[in-house]
Amino acid sequence: MCASLFDAGFGDNASNKLFTDLSSHASIDNDNYVIPSFDRNLYEYYIPSNADRDALVGNVTANYVNDVSYHLVARHPVFYVVPKKGELRLIAKPQLSTYHLLLYASDCLKPSRKSSNVSVIIRVYEEVNDSDNDNQVINNDAEPEIIENDDESSSTKVTIRRSKRSVRPPKTYEFKESDGSSPGAVVVSLDKKHPMEVFKLESTNRWVTVDTNGAVRVKEPWDYEQLEKHKSIDFWVFVTGPNLNGKQCKFFSKPIICDLF
């Protein structure tokens, strides 16, 4: 609010002067007040335990009208984020663990506008050749050991699993949107390392289903506009198969990303 005093006189008589106090008000329109927001509620990445230093783990992306910077809520001994790119990278050798990180994005204004924190889960696996597992039994039922970091400033919680799991290399398939127009149609068949392997989706997926024989089928007609920003369909598959002793081993398949164009 600002105030002005106006002095208006009539003739030569000072007593005829009129003093008026005028006030004007300024209001701020908050309708256009926006903050950066991430394109996902949760990011989840998988990396091998033998990944090189400075290897790319994954990218996070925030939507905003201007440029943003990306930050870890707390410094981390294994991972860092490239501020202007949103790239998560390694700065040290990771353990066979599950890491939970928190990130946020901010703009360049003063005062700066910050996004809500977003969770990032990074799972570290040991690459094991599937053929080597035919001669051994893998115990996946061992209880995990939880290690809490005593540093209050750290946002890290590490879960260490003593058992080993085989993770197959990621595969990418490119499709046209029209390839997924018919529900029930088989778009790709997953490779088998053993004729008795059985496949199962880790969790329900809106766009695809996976048969026990590895056939990936269209569940709902693919809609390019309704896919996430990266325009891909990604999912994990559990693969079970008998080893030489007739016992069941469980393997985890890397995400199968169907890039649409």
PDB file of N, CA and C in Angstrom, residues 43 55 103-104 124 147 160 182 210:
ATOM      1  N   TYR A  43      11.586 -42.860  -8.484  1.00  0.00           N
ATOM      2  CA  TYR A  43      12.532 -43.341  -9.486  1.00  0.00           C
ATOM      3  C   TYR A  43      13.201 -44.603  -8.937  1.00  0.00           C
ATOM      4  N   ALA A  55      29.982 -43.857 -13.413  1.00  0.00           N
ATOM      5  CA  ALA A  55      28.997 -44.473 -14.310  1.00  0.00           C
ATOM      6  C   ALA A  55      27.629 -43.841 -14.091  1.00  0.00           C
ATOM      7  N   LEU A 103      15.870 -36.504  -3.360  1.00  0.00           N
ATOM      8  CA  LEU A 103      16.330 -35.397  -4.181  1.00  0.00           C
ATOM      9  C   LEU A 103      15.260 -34.321  -4.241  1.00  0.00           C
ATOM     10  N   TYR A 104      15.697 -33.114  -4.604  1.00  0.00           N
ATOM     11  CA  TYR A 104      14.744 -32.041  -4.878  1.00  0.00           C
ATOM     12  C   TYR A 104      15.293 -31.178  -6.006  1.00  0.00           C
ATOM     13  N   VAL A 124      21.497 -52.533  -6.180  1.00  0.00           N
ATOM     14  CA  VAL A 124      22.774 -53.010  -6.713  1.00  0.00           C
ATOM     15  C   VAL A 124      22.742 -54.535  -6.756  1.00  0.00           C
ATOM     16  N   ILE A 147      21.001 -52.036   7.697  1.00  0.00           N
ATOM     17  CA  ILE A 147      22.048 -51.213   8.290  1.00  0.00           C
ATOM     18  C   ILE A 147      21.610 -49.763   8.247  1.00  0.00           C
ATOM     19  N   ILE A 160      21.191 -54.881   2.950  1.00  0.00           N
ATOM     20  CA  ILE A 160      22.165 -55.813   2.395  1.00  0.00           C
ATOM     21  C   ILE A 160      21.567 -57.211   2.416  1.00  0.00           C
ATOM     22  N   SER A 182      -3.968 -53.971 -30.567  1.00  0.00           N
ATOM     23  CA  SER A 182      -4.875 -55.116 -30.413  1.00  0.00           C
ATOM     24  C   SER A 182      -4.599 -55.858 -29.108  1.00  0.00           C
ATOM     25  N   VAL A 210       2.603 -60.849 -19.367  1.00  0.00           N
ATOM     26  CA  VAL A 210       3.637 -61.800 -19.775  1.00  0.00           C
ATOM     27  C   VAL A 210       3.143 -63.211 -19.480  1.00  0.00           C
TER      28      VAL A 210
END
